[in-house]
């Protein structure tokens, strides 16, 4: 009944305009090939305009979910129009289609109806999962082929201004085509978390909201090195004259303070760190927990910014160090890495059969916004918030540079963790971003392993 009234009013508008806007008749063949296909949040109207000097384009009128009149026009430059403005799935939405000429005159209207599918801000909740996470919560969702709208994520905490319970915003983001998995570490912790997820459409109207209560907080224990075993299937550089070797992964020096002290006593080639290669990409770093445990995190630490002059291929440093560092420490730090869990033989198991616990897939050129932005850099270390570390007091007052690979939580236990580095950062030498690690060396200064607290 409402659709009939709507069409009556629209046709009435055309009638009130009399014949002065209905300036021409449309050949029968122009009325063909008009079809409507439902899509998330609306429909696609397909049309075909044969070459005719009297017809310049096509126009469709309809009312969206809020009763606002929508007018869209198409020309020979395309063959479809996207009719948006809907949330929940609808059927038989009335529409009027006209043709217009280059004088702005429109033909008599033709009556159609079309169906729509749930929009992304609605279907977002169909496969939404919010789970506990280490120090917060995780959110996983899938989305349709046509995406629009935003998602807002809140948690119930304490307003720092009023000191009263309030919803704290942790993210506002466009809904991503295909979906996403997001992990949130909260500044305010509690035994149980309450999460609010809200969506809005592309015009800023709230669409839907869901509340998740009673998500238990997850706590982790960091293992001592003697509580697990470590193995690398590639080549580890063991050169004590340069203080390079596996033992430096587990000496507790997360910030590279030993290296800093060595630099300032003219022992500049004593790095007190771990390095592997050449050919380290794709090899397996294996952590044996000795028994099945729920993994929580694997952390890789790097140096603070000590403003170091790193050996280059044209310098006078020992040949191994020139090849290892090539003038750019950051180019040996991972930007693409995957972490897996398994209970099978970690050296032979097919990684596709393992459970992926973490994935970092970062643009090698975008180090300024990466986990490694504050690490050691002689020429390009001055990013927002960065500083040169020049005293022991600076080291104590500066947070570590850390790739914190927090594991997706399912509650499952694994004996073995495997992480594989696939690429490292590029370097803007002389202002041009370049690949500076063709031999595939990698480094990190300290390794930590955490599991779910028992």
Short mmCIF file of C-alpha atoms in Angstrom, two decimals:
data_model
loop_
_atom_site.label_atom_id
_atom_site.label_comp_id
_atom_site.label_asym_id
_atom_site.label_seq_id
_atom_site.Cartn_x
_atom_site.Cartn_y
_atom_site.Cartn_z
CA UNK A 1 0.00 0.00 0.00
CA UNK A 2 2.85 2.39 0.89
CA UNK A 3 4.62 1.57 -2.38
CA UNK A 4 1.43 2.30 -4.33
CA UNK A 5 0.99 5.66 -2.57
CA UNK A 6 4.65 6.52 -3.23
CA UNK A 7 4.31 5.78 -6.95
CA UNK A 8 1.06 7.76 -7.07
CA UNK A 9 2.80 10.79 -5.56
CA UNK A 10 5.77 10.49 -7.89
CA UNK A 11 3.55 10.13 -10.94
CA UNK A 12 1.57 13.07 -9.63
CA UNK A 13 4.74 15.16 -9.68
CA UNK A 14 5.28 14.26 -13.31
CA UNK A 15 1.63 15.11 -14.06
CA UNK A 16 1.96 18.50 -12.35
CA UNK A 17 4.94 19.27 -14.56
CA UNK A 18 2.59 18.84 -17.57
CA UNK A 19 3.97 18.24 -21.02
CA UNK A 20 6.71 20.85 -20.84
CA UNK A 21 9.18 18.38 -19.25
CA UNK A 22 8.01 15.38 -21.25
CA UNK A 23 9.64 16.61 -24.38
CA UNK A 24 10.17 13.52 -26.47
CA UNK A 25 9.20 9.91 -26.98
CA UNK A 26 11.69 7.11 -26.48
CA UNK A 27 12.04 4.39 -29.13
CA UNK A 28 10.94 0.96 -27.96
CA UNK A 29 14.48 -0.48 -28.17
CA UNK A 30 15.65 1.99 -25.50
CA UNK A 31 13.24 0.45 -23.02
CA UNK A 32 14.89 -2.92 -23.42
CA UNK A 33 17.90 -4.17 -21.49
CA UNK A 34 16.79 -2.51 -18.25
CA UNK A 35 17.36 -4.87 -15.32
CA UNK A 36 17.96 -4.68 -11.58
CA UNK A 37 20.25 -6.90 -9.50
CA UNK A 38 20.21 -6.80 -5.67
CA UNK A 39 23.52 -6.06 -3.94
CA UNK A 40 24.41 -5.28 -0.31
CA UNK A 41 22.83 -1.98 0.62
CA UNK A 42 20.95 -1.49 -2.64
CA UNK A 43 20.81 -2.68 -6.23
CA UNK A 44 22.60 -2.35 -9.55
CA UNK A 45 20.52 -1.07 -12.45
CA UNK A 46 21.89 -2.24 -15.80
CA UNK A 47 20.94 -0.36 -18.93
CA UNK A 48 21.96 0.02 -22.55
CA UNK A 49 21.82 3.22 -24.58
CA UNK A 50 22.13 2.73 -28.35
CA UNK A 51 23.67 5.61 -30.23
CA UNK A 52 20.89 8.11 -30.80
CA UNK A 53 21.36 11.89 -30.97
CA UNK A 54 17.99 12.44 -29.32
CA UNK A 55 18.82 10.46 -26.13
CA UNK A 56 21.63 11.76 -23.90
CA UNK A 57 21.15 9.59 -20.84
CA UNK A 58 18.96 7.74 -18.38
CA UNK A 59 17.66 8.79 -14.95
CA UNK A 60 16.24 6.79 -12.04
CA UNK A 61 14.30 8.09 -9.03
CA UNK A 62 13.57 6.19 -5.82
CA UNK A 63 13.25 6.77 -2.09
CA UNK A 64 15.92 5.38 0.24
CA UNK A 65 15.35 3.71 3.61
CA UNK A 66 14.82 7.10 5.30
CA UNK A 67 12.35 8.36 2.71
CA UNK A 68 14.82 10.69 1.02
CA UNK A 69 14.40 11.02 -2.75
CA UNK A 70 17.44 9.73 -4.63
CA UNK A 71 18.03 10.81 -8.25
CA UNK A 72 20.79 9.14 -10.27
CA UNK A 73 21.73 9.70 -13.89
CA UNK A 74 23.72 7.62 -16.35
CA UNK A 75 25.10 8.23 -19.83
CA UNK A 76 26.76 6.35 -22.67
CA UNK A 77 29.97 6.34 -20.62
CA UNK A 78 28.66 3.50 -18.48
CA UNK A 79 26.08 0.73 -18.53
CA UNK A 80 24.99 0.58 -14.87
CA UNK A 81 24.00 2.66 -11.86
CA UNK A 82 24.48 1.69 -8.20
CA UNK A 83 21.31 2.41 -6.22
CA UNK A 84 22.37 2.72 -2.58
CA UNK A 85 20.74 4.03 0.60
CA UNK A 86 19.36 0.85 2.24
CA UNK A 87 20.29 -1.19 5.30
CA UNK A 88 18.17 -4.30 5.93
CA UNK A 89 17.14 -6.43 2.95
CA UNK A 90 14.04 -5.11 1.15
CA UNK A 91 11.81 -6.30 -1.69
CA UNK A 92 9.83 -4.44 -4.36
CA UNK A 93 11.27 -0.98 -3.84
CA UNK A 94 9.48 1.28 -6.39
CA UNK A 95 11.51 3.25 -8.89
CA UNK A 96 10.77 5.50 -11.87
CA UNK A 97 13.06 5.50 -14.89
CA UNK A 98 13.17 8.19 -17.56
CA UNK A 99 15.39 9.09 -20.49
CA UNK A 100 16.60 12.65 -21.09
CA UNK A 101 17.98 14.56 -24.03
CA UNK A 102 20.69 17.20 -24.25
CA UNK A 103 18.09 19.93 -23.65
CA UNK A 104 17.26 18.49 -20.24
CA UNK A 105 13.86 17.24 -21.31
CA UNK A 106 12.71 13.91 -19.88
CA UNK A 107 10.60 11.17 -21.37
CA UNK A 108 7.51 9.69 -19.81
CA UNK A 109 8.43 7.71 -16.66
CA UNK A 110 8.49 3.93 -16.57
CA UNK A 111 7.61 2.06 -13.39
CA UNK A 112 9.94 -0.61 -11.97
CA UNK A 113 10.68 -2.28 -8.64
CA UNK A 114 13.93 -3.68 -7.30
CA UNK A 115 15.14 -5.78 -4.37
CA UNK A 116 18.12 -5.14 -2.06
CA UNK A 117 20.35 -7.21 0.17
CA UNK A 118 21.55 -6.44 3.69
CA UNK A 119 24.14 -3.67 3.63
CA UNK A 120 27.64 -4.14 5.01
CA UNK A 121 26.78 -2.34 8.30
CA UNK A 122 24.01 -4.93 8.79
CA UNK A 123 25.65 -8.12 7.47
CA UNK A 124 28.78 -7.13 9.43
CA UNK A 125 27.15 -8.72 12.49
CA UNK A 126 26.25 -12.01 10.78
CA UNK A 127 29.75 -13.46 11.22
CA UNK A 128 31.10 -11.14 13.90
CA UNK A 129 33.11 -12.84 16.65
CA UNK A 130 34.47 -11.02 19.69
CA UNK A 131 36.74 -13.09 21.92
CA UNK A 132 39.09 -12.69 24.83
CA UNK A 133 42.65 -11.62 24.05
CA UNK A 134 45.90 -10.98 25.89
CA UNK A 135 45.29 -7.76 27.81
CA UNK A 136 42.11 -7.00 25.89
CA UNK A 137 39.88 -8.59 23.24
CA UNK A 138 39.91 -9.62 19.59
CA UNK A 139 37.33 -8.99 16.86
CA UNK A 140 36.91 -10.96 13.64
CA UNK A 141 34.34 -10.30 10.91
CA UNK A 142 33.62 -10.90 7.24
CA UNK A 143 31.94 -8.48 4.84
CA UNK A 144 30.27 -8.61 1.40
CA UNK A 145 31.60 -7.59 -2.00
CA UNK A 146 30.00 -4.14 -1.80
CA UNK A 147 31.18 -2.41 1.38
CA UNK A 148 30.21 0.93 2.83
CA UNK A 149 29.94 2.43 6.28
CA UNK A 150 32.00 2.51 9.44
CA UNK A 151 32.47 0.35 12.50
CA UNK A 152 33.03 1.83 15.96
CA UNK A 153 34.44 -0.31 18.78
CA UNK A 154 34.14 0.61 22.46
CA UNK A 155 34.80 -1.07 25.79
CA UNK A 156 33.32 -0.38 29.19
CA UNK A 157 35.88 1.40 31.34
CA UNK A 158 36.34 4.45 33.52
CA UNK A 159 36.12 7.95 32.06
CA UNK A 160 39.42 9.62 33.03
CA UNK A 161 37.70 13.01 33.38
CA UNK A 162 34.68 12.02 35.46
CA UNK A 163 36.07 8.84 37.04
CA UNK A 164 32.72 7.22 36.31
CA UNK A 165 31.92 4.13 34.22
CA UNK A 166 31.76 4.99 30.54
CA UNK A 167 32.25 3.51 27.08
CA UNK A 168 35.79 4.15 25.82
CA UNK A 169 36.31 4.34 22.05
CA UNK A 170 39.23 2.19 20.84
CA UNK A 171 38.66 2.22 17.07
CA UNK A 172 36.71 3.83 14.26
CA UNK A 173 37.39 2.32 10.86
CA UNK A 174 35.79 1.80 7.46
CA UNK A 175 34.37 -1.70 7.07
CA UNK A 176 37.00 -3.62 5.08
CA UNK A 177 36.05 -5.58 1.97
CA UNK A 178 36.28 -9.28 2.76
CA UNK A 179 36.59 -8.72 6.50
CA UNK A 180 39.39 -8.38 9.03
CA UNK A 181 40.82 -9.69 12.30
CA UNK A 182 41.73 -7.06 14.90
CA UNK A 183 43.36 -7.36 18.30
CA UNK A 184 42.93 -4.69 20.97
CA UNK A 185 45.17 -4.28 24.02
CA UNK A 186 43.40 -2.09 26.58
CA UNK A 187 44.89 0.62 28.74
CA UNK A 188 42.35 -0.15 31.47
CA UNK A 189 42.22 -3.77 32.56
CA UNK A 190 39.56 -5.72 34.43
CA UNK A 191 38.72 -9.32 35.22
CA UNK A 192 35.96 -9.29 32.59
CA UNK A 193 35.53 -6.96 29.65
CA UNK A 194 32.37 -5.57 28.06
CA UNK A 195 32.69 -4.64 24.38
CA UNK A 196 30.27 -2.53 22.30
CA UNK A 197 30.38 -2.76 18.49
CA UNK A 198 28.37 -0.25 16.48
CA UNK A 199 28.03 0.37 12.74
CA UNK A 200 26.86 3.37 10.76
CA UNK A 201 26.07 3.83 7.09
CA UNK A 202 27.97 5.92 4.56
CA UNK A 203 25.88 9.00 5.45
CA UNK A 204 26.62 8.84 9.16
CA UNK A 205 23.40 7.22 10.43
CA UNK A 206 23.63 4.55 13.11
CA UNK A 207 22.59 1.16 11.72
CA UNK A 208 23.10 -1.55 14.33
CA UNK A 209 24.78 -2.26 17.66
CA UNK A 210 25.74 -5.37 19.60
CA UNK A 211 27.12 -5.72 23.14
CA UNK A 212 29.44 -8.53 24.25
CA UNK A 213 29.63 -8.99 28.02
CA UNK A 214 31.70 -11.11 30.33
CA UNK A 215 34.82 -11.60 28.19
CA UNK A 216 37.39 -12.93 30.68
CA UNK A 217 40.78 -11.23 30.74
CA UNK A 218 43.70 -13.40 29.59
CA UNK A 219 46.99 -13.28 31.48
CA UNK A 220 50.36 -14.51 30.28
CA UNK A 221 53.59 -15.73 31.83
CA UNK A 222 56.95 -14.99 30.18
CA UNK A 223 59.14 -18.06 30.15
CA UNK A 224 62.77 -18.17 31.16
CA UNK A 225 65.15 -19.41 28.49
CA UNK A 226 65.76 -22.62 30.41
CA UNK A 227 62.04 -23.41 30.15
CA UNK A 228 62.07 -23.79 26.35
CA UNK A 229 64.45 -24.67 23.52
CA UNK A 230 65.33 -22.69 20.42
CA UNK A 231 66.50 -23.81 16.99
CA UNK A 232 67.00 -22.16 13.60
CA UNK A 233 67.03 -24.25 10.44
CA UNK A 234 69.22 -21.75 8.59
CA UNK A 235 72.68 -20.35 9.33
CA UNK A 236 73.32 -18.48 12.60
CA UNK A 237 76.37 -16.21 12.60
CA UNK A 238 78.57 -17.32 15.51
CA UNK A 239 81.55 -14.95 15.72
CA UNK A 240 82.63 -14.10 19.23
CA UNK A 241 85.18 -11.52 18.05
CA UNK A 242 82.14 -9.47 16.96
CA UNK A 243 79.91 -10.62 19.84
CA UNK A 244 77.50 -12.27 17.42
CA UNK A 245 75.73 -15.49 18.34
CA UNK A 246 72.66 -17.32 19.59
CA UNK A 247 73.46 -16.77 23.25
CA UNK A 248 72.81 -13.04 22.91
CA UNK A 249 69.14 -13.75 22.21
CA UNK A 250 68.59 -14.72 25.80
CA UNK A 251 70.89 -12.45 27.85
CA UNK A 252 68.08 -10.12 28.97
CA UNK A 253 69.44 -7.09 27.06
CA UNK A 254 66.21 -6.01 25.34
CA UNK A 255 67.39 -2.51 24.35
CA UNK A 256 70.92 -3.20 23.15
CA UNK A 257 72.56 -1.51 26.13
CA UNK A 258 75.67 -3.72 25.92
CA UNK A 259 76.21 -2.61 22.33
CA UNK A 260 75.78 1.03 23.39
CA UNK A 261 78.43 0.64 26.11
CA UNK A 262 80.79 -1.11 23.69
CA UNK A 263 80.43 1.73 21.18
CA UNK A 264 81.48 4.23 23.79
CA UNK A 265 84.60 2.28 24.73
CA UNK A 266 85.89 2.01 21.14
CA UNK A 267 84.67 -1.60 20.82
CA UNK A 268 82.37 -0.54 18.01
CA UNK A 269 82.36 -3.95 16.32
CA UNK A 270 81.13 -5.76 19.45
CA UNK A 271 77.40 -6.03 18.78
CA UNK A 272 76.19 -8.40 21.52
CA UNK A 273 73.30 -9.49 19.32
CA UNK A 274 71.87 -12.25 17.16
CA UNK A 275 72.16 -12.35 13.37
CA UNK A 276 71.37 -15.03 10.80
CA UNK A 277 72.07 -15.48 7.11
CA UNK A 278 72.69 -15.29 4.32
CA UNK A 279 69.51 -16.89 3.00
CA UNK A 280 67.56 -16.55 6.27
CA UNK A 281 64.24 -15.76 4.57
CA UNK A 282 61.89 -18.73 4.62
CA UNK A 283 63.90 -20.69 7.18
CA UNK A 284 62.20 -21.78 10.40
CA UNK A 285 62.78 -20.33 13.85
CA UNK A 286 61.55 -23.11 16.13
CA UNK A 287 60.54 -22.77 19.78
CA UNK A 288 60.05 -26.03 21.67
CA UNK A 289 57.88 -25.45 24.76
CA UNK A 290 58.74 -29.03 25.86
CA UNK A 291 55.08 -29.76 26.49
CA UNK A 292 51.81 -28.53 25.06
CA UNK A 293 50.89 -25.05 26.26
CA UNK A 294 48.57 -22.26 25.15
CA UNK A 295 50.84 -19.74 23.35
CA UNK A 296 50.42 -16.07 24.19
CA UNK A 297 53.20 -14.12 22.47
CA UNK A 298 56.62 -14.19 20.87
CA UNK A 299 58.53 -10.90 21.04
CA UNK A 300 61.50 -9.80 18.96
CA UNK A 301 63.48 -6.82 20.27
CA UNK A 302 65.75 -4.44 18.37
CA UNK A 303 68.25 -1.73 19.30
CA UNK A 304 67.19 1.71 20.37
CA UNK A 305 68.38 4.59 18.18
CA UNK A 306 72.06 4.93 19.10
CA UNK A 307 72.82 6.91 15.91
CA UNK A 308 75.28 4.28 14.74
CA UNK A 309 77.48 4.43 11.66
CA UNK A 310 76.98 0.91 10.30
CA UNK A 311 79.62 -0.79 8.16
CA UNK A 312 79.09 -0.33 4.42
CA UNK A 313 80.46 -2.26 1.46
CA UNK A 314 82.78 0.63 0.61
CA UNK A 315 84.16 1.12 4.13
CA UNK A 316 87.13 -0.32 5.99
CA UNK A 317 85.21 -2.66 8.32
CA UNK A 318 85.78 -6.44 8.26
CA UNK A 319 84.27 -8.08 5.19
CA UNK A 320 81.69 -10.09 7.14
CA UNK A 321 80.32 -6.98 8.84
CA UNK A 322 80.13 -5.00 5.60
CA UNK A 323 78.06 -7.74 4.03
CA UNK A 324 75.97 -8.33 7.15
CA UNK A 325 74.92 -4.71 7.80
CA UNK A 326 75.45 -2.90 4.48
CA UNK A 327 75.09 0.47 6.22
CA UNK A 328 71.49 0.02 7.37
CA UNK A 329 70.49 -1.84 10.55
CA UNK A 330 66.73 -1.55 9.94
CA UNK A 331 67.00 -3.46 6.65
CA UNK A 332 67.75 -6.59 8.68
CA UNK A 333 64.56 -6.33 10.77
CA UNK A 334 61.44 -8.26 9.70
CA UNK A 335 58.50 -6.52 8.04
CA UNK A 336 56.81 -9.74 6.92
CA UNK A 337 56.64 -12.66 9.34
CA UNK A 338 54.23 -15.46 10.20
CA UNK A 339 53.96 -17.39 13.48
CA UNK A 340 52.49 -20.90 13.63
CA UNK A 341 51.58 -23.50 16.25
CA UNK A 342 51.85 -27.27 15.81
CA UNK A 343 52.24 -30.53 17.69
CA UNK A 344 53.96 -32.27 14.77
CA UNK A 345 57.65 -32.37 13.89
CA UNK A 346 58.44 -28.64 13.47
CA UNK A 347 61.26 -29.22 10.99
CA UNK A 348 59.23 -31.27 8.51
CA UNK A 349 55.58 -30.34 9.05
CA UNK A 350 53.88 -28.57 6.15
CA UNK A 351 53.20 -25.02 7.35
CA UNK A 352 49.82 -25.05 5.61
CA UNK A 353 48.70 -27.71 8.08
CA UNK A 354 49.81 -25.64 11.08
CA UNK A 355 47.63 -23.09 12.87
CA UNK A 356 48.66 -19.54 12.06
CA UNK A 357 48.78 -17.58 15.31
CA UNK A 358 50.08 -14.24 14.04
CA UNK A 359 50.80 -12.54 10.75
CA UNK A 360 52.72 -9.33 10.00
CA UNK A 361 52.53 -8.26 6.36
CA UNK A 362 53.97 -4.76 6.31
CA UNK A 363 55.00 -2.65 3.35
CA UNK A 364 58.84 -2.74 3.31
CA UNK A 365 58.89 0.95 2.33
CA UNK A 366 56.70 2.16 5.22
CA UNK A 367 59.07 1.80 8.14
CA UNK A 368 58.10 5.26 9.49
CA UNK A 369 54.81 3.84 10.80
CA UNK A 370 56.08 0.36 11.67
CA UNK A 371 57.15 -1.34 14.87
CA UNK A 372 60.79 -0.53 13.92
CA UNK A 373 60.43 3.23 13.42
CA UNK A 374 62.45 4.16 16.53
CA UNK A 375 65.31 1.73 16.03
CA UNK A 376 68.96 2.57 15.25
CA UNK A 377 69.34 4.84 12.20
CA UNK A 378 72.13 7.26 11.36
CA UNK A 379 70.47 9.25 8.61
CA UNK A 380 66.72 8.72 8.75
CA UNK A 381 65.93 8.29 12.43
CA UNK A 382 64.00 11.48 13.01
CA UNK A 383 60.38 10.34 12.81
CA UNK A 384 57.65 11.83 14.99
CA UNK A 385 58.32 10.98 18.61
CA UNK A 386 61.80 9.63 17.96
CA UNK A 387 65.06 10.70 19.55
CA UNK A 388 68.72 9.78 19.65
CA UNK A 389 69.77 7.79 22.72
CA UNK A 390 72.92 9.42 24.05
CA UNK A 391 73.06 8.50 27.77
CA UNK A 392 72.43 5.54 30.03
CA UNK A 393 69.59 7.57 31.54
CA UNK A 394 68.03 7.84 28.07
CA UNK A 395 68.08 4.06 27.75
CA UNK A 396 66.33 3.59 31.08
CA UNK A 397 63.66 6.15 30.18
CA UNK A 398 62.93 4.79 26.67
CA UNK A 399 60.54 1.97 25.83
CA UNK A 400 62.02 -1.02 24.01
CA UNK A 401 61.68 -1.37 20.24
CA UNK A 402 59.66 -4.57 20.01
CA UNK A 403 57.76 -6.65 17.49
CA UNK A 404 55.09 -8.09 19.80
CA UNK A 405 53.60 -11.12 18.05
CA UNK A 406 50.55 -11.77 20.23
CA UNK A 407 48.89 -15.03 19.34
CA UNK A 408 45.29 -15.38 18.25
CA UNK A 409 43.52 -17.05 21.15
CA UNK A 410 41.53 -20.23 20.66
CA UNK A 411 42.36 -22.04 23.90
CA UNK A 412 44.29 -24.73 21.97
CA UNK A 413 47.69 -25.92 23.15
CA UNK A 414 50.83 -26.50 21.11
CA UNK A 415 54.25 -27.84 21.91
CA UNK A 416 56.04 -26.12 19.01
CA UNK A 417 55.96 -22.57 17.74
CA UNK A 418 57.44 -21.74 14.34
CA UNK A 419 58.01 -18.29 12.94
CA UNK A 420 59.23 -17.57 9.44
CA UNK A 421 60.62 -14.23 8.25
CA UNK A 422 59.73 -13.49 4.64
CA UNK A 423 61.13 -9.99 4.13
CA UNK A 424 62.86 -7.05 5.83
CA UNK A 425 62.52 -3.29 5.50
CA UNK A 426 63.87 -1.28 2.58
CA UNK A 427 66.04 1.79 3.13
CA UNK A 428 65.84 5.37 1.78
CA UNK A 429 69.51 5.74 0.94
CA UNK A 430 70.19 9.14 -0.67
CA UNK A 431 66.48 9.81 -0.56
CA UNK A 432 65.53 6.82 -2.73
CA UNK A 433 63.90 3.71 -1.27
CA UNK A 434 65.98 0.69 -2.15
CA UNK A 435 66.29 -3.00 -1.48
CA UNK A 436 69.41 -3.21 0.68
CA UNK A 437 69.23 -6.83 1.79
CA UNK A 438 69.57 -9.01 -1.32
CA UNK A 439 71.44 -11.71 0.63
CA UNK A 440 68.57 -12.05 3.13
CA UNK A 441 70.22 -11.44 6.49
CA UNK A 442 68.05 -10.97 9.60
CA UNK A 443 68.70 -9.75 13.11
CA UNK A 444 66.92 -9.14 16.40
CA UNK A 445 68.48 -8.43 19.74
CA UNK A 446 66.38 -10.45 22.17
CA UNK A 447 63.66 -13.11 21.98
CA UNK A 448 60.93 -13.65 24.56
CA UNK A 449 58.23 -16.32 24.72
CA UNK A 450 55.02 -16.05 26.74
CA UNK A 451 52.26 -18.59 27.39
CA UNK A 452 48.87 -18.48 29.06
CA UNK A 453 49.21 -18.16 32.82
CA UNK A 454 48.14 -21.31 34.63
#
